[in-house]
Coordinates of C-alpha atoms in Angstrom, one line a residue:
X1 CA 0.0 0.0 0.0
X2 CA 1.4 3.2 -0.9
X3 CA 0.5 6.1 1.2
X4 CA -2.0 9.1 -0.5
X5 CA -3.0 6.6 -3.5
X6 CA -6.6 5.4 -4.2
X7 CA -7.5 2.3 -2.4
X8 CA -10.1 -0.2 -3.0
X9 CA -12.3 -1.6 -0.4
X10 CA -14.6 -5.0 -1.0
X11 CA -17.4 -4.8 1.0
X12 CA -18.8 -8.6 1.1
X13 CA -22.1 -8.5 3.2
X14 CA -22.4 -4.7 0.8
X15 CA -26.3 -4.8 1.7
X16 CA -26.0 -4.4 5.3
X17 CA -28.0 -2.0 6.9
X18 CA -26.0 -1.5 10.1
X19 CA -22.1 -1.8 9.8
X20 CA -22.3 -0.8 6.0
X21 CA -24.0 2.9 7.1
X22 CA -21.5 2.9 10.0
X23 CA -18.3 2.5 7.8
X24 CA -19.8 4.8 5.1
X25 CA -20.0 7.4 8.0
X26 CA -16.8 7.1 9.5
X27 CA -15.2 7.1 5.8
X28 CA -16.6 10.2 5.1
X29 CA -15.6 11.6 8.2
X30 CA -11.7 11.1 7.5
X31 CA -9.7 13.0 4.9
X32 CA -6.7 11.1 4.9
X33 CA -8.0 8.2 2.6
X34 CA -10.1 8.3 -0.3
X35 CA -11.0 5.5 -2.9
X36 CA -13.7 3.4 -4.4
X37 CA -16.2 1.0 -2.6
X38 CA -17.5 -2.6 -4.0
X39 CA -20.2 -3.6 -2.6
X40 CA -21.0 -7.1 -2.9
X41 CA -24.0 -8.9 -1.5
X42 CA -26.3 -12.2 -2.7
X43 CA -29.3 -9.3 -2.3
X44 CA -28.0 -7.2 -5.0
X45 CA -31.2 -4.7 -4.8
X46 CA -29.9 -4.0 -1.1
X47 CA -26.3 -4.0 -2.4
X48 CA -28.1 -1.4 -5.2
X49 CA -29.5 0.6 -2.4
X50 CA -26.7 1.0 -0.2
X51 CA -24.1 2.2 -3.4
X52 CA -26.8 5.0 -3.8
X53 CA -27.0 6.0 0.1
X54 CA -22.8 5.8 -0.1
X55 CA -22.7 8.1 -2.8
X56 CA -25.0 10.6 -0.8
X57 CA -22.8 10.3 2.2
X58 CA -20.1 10.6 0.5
X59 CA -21.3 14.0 -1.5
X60 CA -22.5 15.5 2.0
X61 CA -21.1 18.8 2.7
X62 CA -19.7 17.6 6.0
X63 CA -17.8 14.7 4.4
X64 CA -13.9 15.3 3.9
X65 CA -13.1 11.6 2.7
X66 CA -14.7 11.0 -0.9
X67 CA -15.1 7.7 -2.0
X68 CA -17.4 5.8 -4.7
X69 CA -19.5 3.3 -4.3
X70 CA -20.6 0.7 -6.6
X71 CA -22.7 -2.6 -6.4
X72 CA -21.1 -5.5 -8.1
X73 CA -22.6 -8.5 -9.4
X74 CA -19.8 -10.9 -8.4
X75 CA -17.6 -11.4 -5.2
X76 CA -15.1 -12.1 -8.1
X77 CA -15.1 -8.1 -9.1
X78 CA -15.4 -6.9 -6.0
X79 CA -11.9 -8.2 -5.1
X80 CA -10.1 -7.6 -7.8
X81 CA -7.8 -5.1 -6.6
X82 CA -8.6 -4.9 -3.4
X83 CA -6.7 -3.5 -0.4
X84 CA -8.9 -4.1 2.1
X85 CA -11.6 -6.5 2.3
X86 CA -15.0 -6.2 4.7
X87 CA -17.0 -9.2 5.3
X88 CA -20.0 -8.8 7.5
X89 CA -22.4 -11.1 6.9
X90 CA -25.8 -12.2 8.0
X91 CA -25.2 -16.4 7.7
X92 CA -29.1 -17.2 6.9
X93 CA -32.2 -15.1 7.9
X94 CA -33.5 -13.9 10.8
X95 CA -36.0 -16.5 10.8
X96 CA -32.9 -19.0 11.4
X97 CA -31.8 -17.1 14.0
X98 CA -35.5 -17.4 15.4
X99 CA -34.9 -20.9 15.5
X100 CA -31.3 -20.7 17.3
X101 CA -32.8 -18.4 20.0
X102 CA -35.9 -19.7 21.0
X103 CA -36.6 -23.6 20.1
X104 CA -34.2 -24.2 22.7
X105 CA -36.2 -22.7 25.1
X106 CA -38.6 -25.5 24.6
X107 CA -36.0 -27.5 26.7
X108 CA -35.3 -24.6 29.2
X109 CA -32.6 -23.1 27.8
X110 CA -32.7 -19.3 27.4
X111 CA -30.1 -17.6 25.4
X112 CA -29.2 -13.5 26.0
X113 CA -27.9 -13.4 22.5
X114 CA -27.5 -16.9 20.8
X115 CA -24.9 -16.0 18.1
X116 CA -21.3 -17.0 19.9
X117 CA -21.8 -20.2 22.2
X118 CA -25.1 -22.2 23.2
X119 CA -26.9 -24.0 20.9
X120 CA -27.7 -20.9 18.6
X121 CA -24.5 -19.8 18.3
X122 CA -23.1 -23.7 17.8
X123 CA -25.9 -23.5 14.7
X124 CA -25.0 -20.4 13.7
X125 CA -21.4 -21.6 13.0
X126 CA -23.0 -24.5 11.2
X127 CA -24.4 -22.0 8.6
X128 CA -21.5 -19.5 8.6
X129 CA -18.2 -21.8 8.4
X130 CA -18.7 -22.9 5.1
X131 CA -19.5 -19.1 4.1
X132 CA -16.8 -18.3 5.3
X133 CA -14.7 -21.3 3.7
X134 CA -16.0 -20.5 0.3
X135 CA -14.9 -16.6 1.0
X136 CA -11.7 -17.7 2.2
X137 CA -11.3 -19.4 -1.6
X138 CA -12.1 -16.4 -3.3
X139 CA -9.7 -14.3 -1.0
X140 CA -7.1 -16.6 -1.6
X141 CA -7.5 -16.4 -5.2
X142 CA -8.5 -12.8 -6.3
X143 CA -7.3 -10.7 -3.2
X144 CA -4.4 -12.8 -1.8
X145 CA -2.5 -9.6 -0.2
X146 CA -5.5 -7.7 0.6
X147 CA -6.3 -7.2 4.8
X148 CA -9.2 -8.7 5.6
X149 CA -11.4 -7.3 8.2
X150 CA -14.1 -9.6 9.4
X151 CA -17.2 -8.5 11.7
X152 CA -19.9 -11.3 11.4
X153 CA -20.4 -13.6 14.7
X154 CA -19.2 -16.7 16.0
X155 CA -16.2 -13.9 15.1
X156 CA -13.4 -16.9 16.5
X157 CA -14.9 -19.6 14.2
X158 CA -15.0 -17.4 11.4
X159 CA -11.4 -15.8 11.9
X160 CA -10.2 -19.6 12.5
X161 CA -12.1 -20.4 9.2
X162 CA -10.2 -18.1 6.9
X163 CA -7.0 -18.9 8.2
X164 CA -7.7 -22.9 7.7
X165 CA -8.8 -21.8 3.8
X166 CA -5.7 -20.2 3.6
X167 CA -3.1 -20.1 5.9
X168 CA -1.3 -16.7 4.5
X169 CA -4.2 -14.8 4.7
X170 CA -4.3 -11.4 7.0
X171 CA -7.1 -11.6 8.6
X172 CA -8.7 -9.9 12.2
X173 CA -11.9 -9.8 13.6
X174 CA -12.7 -6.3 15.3
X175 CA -15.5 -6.9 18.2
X176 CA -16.5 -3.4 20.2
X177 CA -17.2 -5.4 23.4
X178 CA -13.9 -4.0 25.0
X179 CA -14.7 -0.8 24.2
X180 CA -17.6 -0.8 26.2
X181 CA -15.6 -1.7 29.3
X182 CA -13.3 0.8 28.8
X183 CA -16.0 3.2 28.7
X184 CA -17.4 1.5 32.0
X185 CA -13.8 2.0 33.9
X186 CA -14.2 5.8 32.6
X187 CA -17.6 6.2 33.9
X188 CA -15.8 5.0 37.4
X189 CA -13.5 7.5 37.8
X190 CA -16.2 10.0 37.2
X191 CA -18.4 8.4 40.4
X192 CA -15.3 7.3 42.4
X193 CA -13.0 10.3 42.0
X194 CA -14.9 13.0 40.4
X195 CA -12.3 12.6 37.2
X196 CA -13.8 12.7 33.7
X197 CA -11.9 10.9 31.0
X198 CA -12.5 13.0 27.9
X199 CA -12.0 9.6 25.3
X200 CA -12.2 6.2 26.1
X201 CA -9.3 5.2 24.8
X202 CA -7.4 7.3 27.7
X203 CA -7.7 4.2 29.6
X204 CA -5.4 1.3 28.3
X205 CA -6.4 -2.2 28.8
X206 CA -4.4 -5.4 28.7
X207 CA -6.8 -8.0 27.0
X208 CA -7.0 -11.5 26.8
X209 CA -9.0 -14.8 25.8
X210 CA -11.5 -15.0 23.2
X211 CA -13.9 -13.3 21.6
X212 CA -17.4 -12.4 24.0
X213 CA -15.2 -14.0 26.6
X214 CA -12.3 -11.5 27.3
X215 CA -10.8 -10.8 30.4
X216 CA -8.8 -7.4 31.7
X217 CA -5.7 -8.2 34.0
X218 CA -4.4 -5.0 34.1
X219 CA -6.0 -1.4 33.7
X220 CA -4.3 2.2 34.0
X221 CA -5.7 5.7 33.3
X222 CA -2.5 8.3 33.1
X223 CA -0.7 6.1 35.6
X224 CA -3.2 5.4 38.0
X225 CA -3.9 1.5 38.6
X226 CA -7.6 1.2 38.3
X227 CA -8.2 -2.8 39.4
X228 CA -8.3 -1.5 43.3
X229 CA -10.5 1.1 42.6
X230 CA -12.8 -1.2 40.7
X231 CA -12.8 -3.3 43.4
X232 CA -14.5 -0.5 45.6
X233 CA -16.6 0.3 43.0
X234 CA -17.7 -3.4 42.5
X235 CA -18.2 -3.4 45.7
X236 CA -20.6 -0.6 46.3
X237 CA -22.6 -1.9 43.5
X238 CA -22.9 -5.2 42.8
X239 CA -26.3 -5.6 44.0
X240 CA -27.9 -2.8 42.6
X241 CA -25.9 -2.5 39.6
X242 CA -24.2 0.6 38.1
X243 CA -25.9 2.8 35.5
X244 CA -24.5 6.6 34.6
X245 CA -28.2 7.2 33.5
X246 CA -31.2 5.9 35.9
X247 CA -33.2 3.0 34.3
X248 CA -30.2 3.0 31.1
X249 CA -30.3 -0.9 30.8
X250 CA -34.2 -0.8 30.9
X251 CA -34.1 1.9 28.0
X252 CA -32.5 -0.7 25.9
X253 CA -32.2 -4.3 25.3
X254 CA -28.4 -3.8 24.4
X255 CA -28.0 -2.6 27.9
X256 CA -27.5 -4.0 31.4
X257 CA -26.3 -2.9 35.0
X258 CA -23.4 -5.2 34.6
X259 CA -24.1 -7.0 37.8
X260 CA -22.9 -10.4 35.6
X261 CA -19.5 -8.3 35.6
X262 CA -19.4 -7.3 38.6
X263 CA -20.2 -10.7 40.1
X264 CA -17.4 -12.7 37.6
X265 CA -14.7 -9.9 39.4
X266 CA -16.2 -10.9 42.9
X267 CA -15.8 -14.4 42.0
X268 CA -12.1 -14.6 40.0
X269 CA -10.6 -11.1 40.9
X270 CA -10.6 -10.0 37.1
X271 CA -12.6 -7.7 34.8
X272 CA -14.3 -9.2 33.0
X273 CA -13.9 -7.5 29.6
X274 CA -17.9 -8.3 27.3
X275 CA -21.0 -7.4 27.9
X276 CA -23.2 -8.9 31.0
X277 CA -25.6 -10.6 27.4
X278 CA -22.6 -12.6 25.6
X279 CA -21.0 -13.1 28.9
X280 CA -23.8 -15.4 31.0
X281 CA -23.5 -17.4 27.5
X282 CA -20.7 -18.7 28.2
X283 CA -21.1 -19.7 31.9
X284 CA -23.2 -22.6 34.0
X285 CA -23.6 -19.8 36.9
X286 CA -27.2 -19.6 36.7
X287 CA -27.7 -16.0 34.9
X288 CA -29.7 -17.4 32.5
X289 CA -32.0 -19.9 34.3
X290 CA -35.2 -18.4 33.0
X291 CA -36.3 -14.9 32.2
X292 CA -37.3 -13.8 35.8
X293 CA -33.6 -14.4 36.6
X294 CA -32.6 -12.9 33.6
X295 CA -34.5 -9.6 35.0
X296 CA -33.2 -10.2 38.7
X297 CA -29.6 -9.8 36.8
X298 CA -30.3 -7.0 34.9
X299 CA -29.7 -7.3 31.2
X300 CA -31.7 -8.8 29.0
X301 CA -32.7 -11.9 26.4
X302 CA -32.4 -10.0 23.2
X303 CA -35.5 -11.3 21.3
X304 CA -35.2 -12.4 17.5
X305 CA -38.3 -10.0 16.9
X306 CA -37.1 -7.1 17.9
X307 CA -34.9 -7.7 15.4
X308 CA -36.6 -7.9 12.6
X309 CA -38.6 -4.9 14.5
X310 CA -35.2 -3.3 13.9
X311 CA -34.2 -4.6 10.8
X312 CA -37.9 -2.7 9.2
X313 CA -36.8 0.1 11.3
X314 CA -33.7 0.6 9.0
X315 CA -35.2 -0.1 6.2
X316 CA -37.5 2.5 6.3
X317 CA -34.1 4.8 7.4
X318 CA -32.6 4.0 4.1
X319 CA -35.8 4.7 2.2
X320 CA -36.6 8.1 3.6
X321 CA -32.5 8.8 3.6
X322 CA -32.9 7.9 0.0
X323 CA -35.9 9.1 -1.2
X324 CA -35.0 12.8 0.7
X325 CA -37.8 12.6 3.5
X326 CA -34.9 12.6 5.7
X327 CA -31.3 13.9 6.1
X328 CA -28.3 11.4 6.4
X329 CA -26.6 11.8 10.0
X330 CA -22.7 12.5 9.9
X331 CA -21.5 11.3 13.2
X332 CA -18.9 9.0 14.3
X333 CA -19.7 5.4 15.0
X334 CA -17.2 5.3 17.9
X335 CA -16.2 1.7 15.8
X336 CA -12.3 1.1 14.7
X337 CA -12.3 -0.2 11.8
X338 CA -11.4 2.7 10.1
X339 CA -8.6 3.6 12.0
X340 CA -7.2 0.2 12.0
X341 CA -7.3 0.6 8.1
X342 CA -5.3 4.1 8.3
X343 CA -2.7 2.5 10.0
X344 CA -2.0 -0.3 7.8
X345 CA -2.5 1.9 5.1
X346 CA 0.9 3.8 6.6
X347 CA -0.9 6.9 8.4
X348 CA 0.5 6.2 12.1
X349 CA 0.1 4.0 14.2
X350 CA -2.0 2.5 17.2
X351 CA -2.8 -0.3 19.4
X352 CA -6.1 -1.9 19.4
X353 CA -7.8 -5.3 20.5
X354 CA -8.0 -7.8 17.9
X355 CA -9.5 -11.3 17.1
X356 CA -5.9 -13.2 15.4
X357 CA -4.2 -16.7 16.2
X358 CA -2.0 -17.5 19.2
X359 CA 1.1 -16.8 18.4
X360 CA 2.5 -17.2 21.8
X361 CA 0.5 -13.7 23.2
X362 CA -1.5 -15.7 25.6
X363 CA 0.8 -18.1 27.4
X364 CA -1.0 -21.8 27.6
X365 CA -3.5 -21.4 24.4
X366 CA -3.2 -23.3 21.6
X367 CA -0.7 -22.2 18.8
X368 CA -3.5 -21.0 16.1
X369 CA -6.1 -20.6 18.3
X370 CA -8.1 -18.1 17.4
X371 CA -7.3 -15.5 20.5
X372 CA -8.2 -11.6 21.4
X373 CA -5.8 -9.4 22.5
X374 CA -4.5 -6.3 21.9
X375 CA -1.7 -5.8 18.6
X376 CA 0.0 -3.1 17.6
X377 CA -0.9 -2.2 14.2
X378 CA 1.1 -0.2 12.3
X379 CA 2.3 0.1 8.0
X380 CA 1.0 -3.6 6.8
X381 CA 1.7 -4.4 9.9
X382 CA -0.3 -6.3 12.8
X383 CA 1.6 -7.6 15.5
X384 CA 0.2 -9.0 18.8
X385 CA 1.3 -7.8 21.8
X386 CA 2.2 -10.4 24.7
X387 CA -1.1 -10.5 27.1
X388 CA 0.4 -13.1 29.5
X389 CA -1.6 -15.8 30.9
X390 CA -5.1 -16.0 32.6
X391 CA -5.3 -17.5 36.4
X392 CA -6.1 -21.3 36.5
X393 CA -9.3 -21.0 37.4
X394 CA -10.5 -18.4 34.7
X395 CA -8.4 -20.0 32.1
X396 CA -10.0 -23.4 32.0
X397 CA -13.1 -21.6 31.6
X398 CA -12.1 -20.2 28.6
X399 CA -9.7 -23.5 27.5
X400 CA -13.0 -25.0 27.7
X401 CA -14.9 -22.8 25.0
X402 CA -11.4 -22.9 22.8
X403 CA -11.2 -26.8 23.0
X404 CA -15.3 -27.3 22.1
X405 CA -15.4 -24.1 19.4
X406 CA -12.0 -25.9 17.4
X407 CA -14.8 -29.4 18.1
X408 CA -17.3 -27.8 16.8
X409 CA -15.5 -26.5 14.0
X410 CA -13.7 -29.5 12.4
X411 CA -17.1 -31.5 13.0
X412 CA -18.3 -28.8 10.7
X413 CA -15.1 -29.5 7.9
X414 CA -15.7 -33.1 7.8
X415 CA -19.7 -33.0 7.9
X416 CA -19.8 -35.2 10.9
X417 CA -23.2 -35.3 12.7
X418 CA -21.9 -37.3 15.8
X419 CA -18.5 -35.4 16.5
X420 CA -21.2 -31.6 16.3
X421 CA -23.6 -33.8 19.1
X422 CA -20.7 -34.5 20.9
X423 CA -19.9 -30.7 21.2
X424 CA -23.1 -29.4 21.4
X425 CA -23.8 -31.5 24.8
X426 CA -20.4 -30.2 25.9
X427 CA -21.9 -26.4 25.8
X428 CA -22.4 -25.1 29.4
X429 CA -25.7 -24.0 28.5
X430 CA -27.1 -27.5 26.9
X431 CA -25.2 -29.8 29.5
X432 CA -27.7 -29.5 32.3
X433 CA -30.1 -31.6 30.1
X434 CA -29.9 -35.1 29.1
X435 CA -28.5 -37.1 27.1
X436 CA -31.8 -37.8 25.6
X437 CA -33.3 -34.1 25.4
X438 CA -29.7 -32.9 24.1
X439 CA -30.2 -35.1 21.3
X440 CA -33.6 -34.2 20.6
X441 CA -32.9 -30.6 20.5
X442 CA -29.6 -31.4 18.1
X443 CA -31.6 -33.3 15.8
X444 CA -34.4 -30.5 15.6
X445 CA -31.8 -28.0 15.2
X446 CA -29.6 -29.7 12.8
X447 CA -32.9 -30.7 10.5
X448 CA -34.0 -26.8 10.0
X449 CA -30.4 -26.2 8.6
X450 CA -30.8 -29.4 5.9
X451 CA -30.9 -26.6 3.3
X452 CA -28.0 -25.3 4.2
X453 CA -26.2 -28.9 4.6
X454 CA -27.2 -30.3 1.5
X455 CA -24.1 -33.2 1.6
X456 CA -24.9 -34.0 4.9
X457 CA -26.6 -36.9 6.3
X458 CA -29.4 -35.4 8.0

């Protein structure tokens, strides 16, 4: 990549209504890198759609970036040339995801999110790992030196995908999870010392373990060490839970109190780093045992119909955006991706946390394992930055969700039914039932996906 030349960007997922808009925005928004845009999506009329509402962004008066946009009818075109390649993906429809979220609550299992771990998000990477396989081709082929930025959930098994497709590839999953933490420890100093962090970023963070499941070891704001003054502030609030606004986590089902957090630092001494929704996921600790718990814990099961409610809700943005009932909003996301793409492209430099193999940054992982932590990044350059090593006790939580995800996934490359059962009774959330119910609900699950499957036995 040369510095000040045009770059190319393949968007693959170019129809999405939510990260699309967001990268269009922040695009605009800097001046330092200008380019074209392929947008490339098996819906080409939202593909269509979203070239023409990237064009108006880009034309606004407050945009200082320019870029073009343009819908392409092949993933083949849209990587042609590129430097950078996007893929977020929806892997289905929402009416999968239905399925993922809720049949299992036939069986009493409630799900907060159902896109990472559980049985919806060990379905989900059923759908999306052979997506992701068949991208992994095509970037291997047409885009072989391009960086490849992936956003689409389970984020490890699709980063782990790419890499098994092909080996050289440079890929990273960026997740916002941590950022909401470091917003959190901010927020802290404000109530416990009366000091207001003007940017989040102000307070630096030493991640590890895996994506939705990351832990903070070490935190610091200008020098001062901020795990004993979590601890206070943990303390004071663990039962009531912590909001900067009253009733915040009521005001949105995105939102919670982060009493989960709280009670994971009361229990292992260590931040822990995801929201209080993908967080109880991954845990037998009784957070989600039904929705009155759920409540009692403050955060919420994110319904598949609110959803779609917002999924409607953005189409009918884009159609007013585009039709010129309503002006396009230039604003920052408060996302990374952009800035991660300036310093590659060789403007600076930063550190950031990232979804990459082990490559020796957590001590006692798996080589290859698909890890987050933060790397510096830097002229096409991403190196991770040592994290150390998690306590016993919090690391064979997470060895456990490394070991069954890299199950789950190879079941998944060799189309073998019994090795996914194995895995899927293995989850924390689906090993409280029985042998016999486990089964039932992996056989119901596994037949809605048949059209997905189509060389499988099922």
């Amino acid at each position: 990549m040369t510095k000040g030349r045009e770059l190319k960007i393949a968007y693959i997922g170019g129809g999405s209504l939510g990260w699309a808009r967001s990268m269009m925005v922040d695009l605009a928004l800097e001046e330092r890198m200008s380019g074209t845009v392929a947008l490339y999506d098996i819906n080409m009329e939202a593909a269509r759609k979203n070239e023409r509402l990237g064009n108006m962004i880009s034309a606004h008066p407050d945009a200082k970036g320019k870029w073009t946009y343009t819908a392409v009818a092949t993933i083949e075109e849209a990587l042609a040339n590129a430097d950078f390649v996007i893929i977020s993906i929806l892997p289905g429809t929402l009416d999968d995801m239905e399925t993922d979220v809720h049949l299992p609550e036939a069986y009493g299992i409630y799900q907060s999110v159902g896109d990472t771990v559980g049985p919806g998000g060990i379905m989900r990477a059923v759908r999306t790992i052979p997506m992701y396989a068949s991208i992994a081709q095509q970037i291997k082929e047409h885009a072989p030196d391009a960086w490849v930025i992936s956003y689409t959930n389970p984020m490890s098994l699709c980063v782990r995908t790419l890499y098994e497709v092909f080996p050289q590839i440079k890929a990273f999953g960026c997740c916002h999870e941590v950022f909401g933490t470091q917003q959190l420890l901010a927020d802290m100093l404000a109530d416990r010392l009366g000091i207001e962090v003007k940017e989040r970023q102000e307070i630096h963070v030493n991640v590890l373990g895996i994506n939705h499941f990351t832990w903070i070891d070490r935190a610091s704001y200008q020098g001062l060490d901020l795990l004993p003054i979590y601890e206070q502030f943990v303390a004071k609030y663990r039962e009531e839970g912590f909001e900067k606004s009253k009733d915040d986590w009521r005001t949105s089902v995105f939102h919670s109190a982060h009493r989960v957090k709280f009670d994971l630092f009361q229990r292992f001494g260590l931040i822990a780093a995801a929201g209080d929704r993908h967080l109880a996921e991954f845990l037998s600790f009784g957070y989600l045992k039904d929705p009155e718990t759920v409540q009692r814990w403050k955060f919420h099961l994110t319904r598949v119909d609110f959803r779609k409610q917002m999924l409607q809700a953005k189409r009918m943005e884009t159609e007013n955006i585009l039709s010129g009932a309503d002006n396009v909003k230039i604003s920052p996301s408060g996302e990374e991706g952009i800035q991660i793409m300036l310093a590659l492209a060789g403007f600076g430099e930063m550190i950031t946390n990232v979804n990459m193999p082990n490559q020796g940054q957590i001590q006692g992982f798996p080589q290859g394992a698909i890890v987050e932590t933060n790397a510096l990044v830097r002229r096409d350059s991403m190196q991770p930055i040592i994290a150390g090593q998690l306590p016993q006790d919090v690391h064979q939580l997470v060895m456990g969700h490394v070991a069954n995800q890299e199950a789950v996934f190879q079941a998944v490359m060799m189309k073998d039914k019994e090795k996914l059962l194995q895995a899927f009774q293995q989850d924390p959330l689906v090993s409280s039932l029985s042998r016999n119910d486990a089964a039932s609900l992996f056989s119901q699950m596994l037949g809605n996906l048949r059209p997905y499957l189509p060389e499988w036995d099922i």
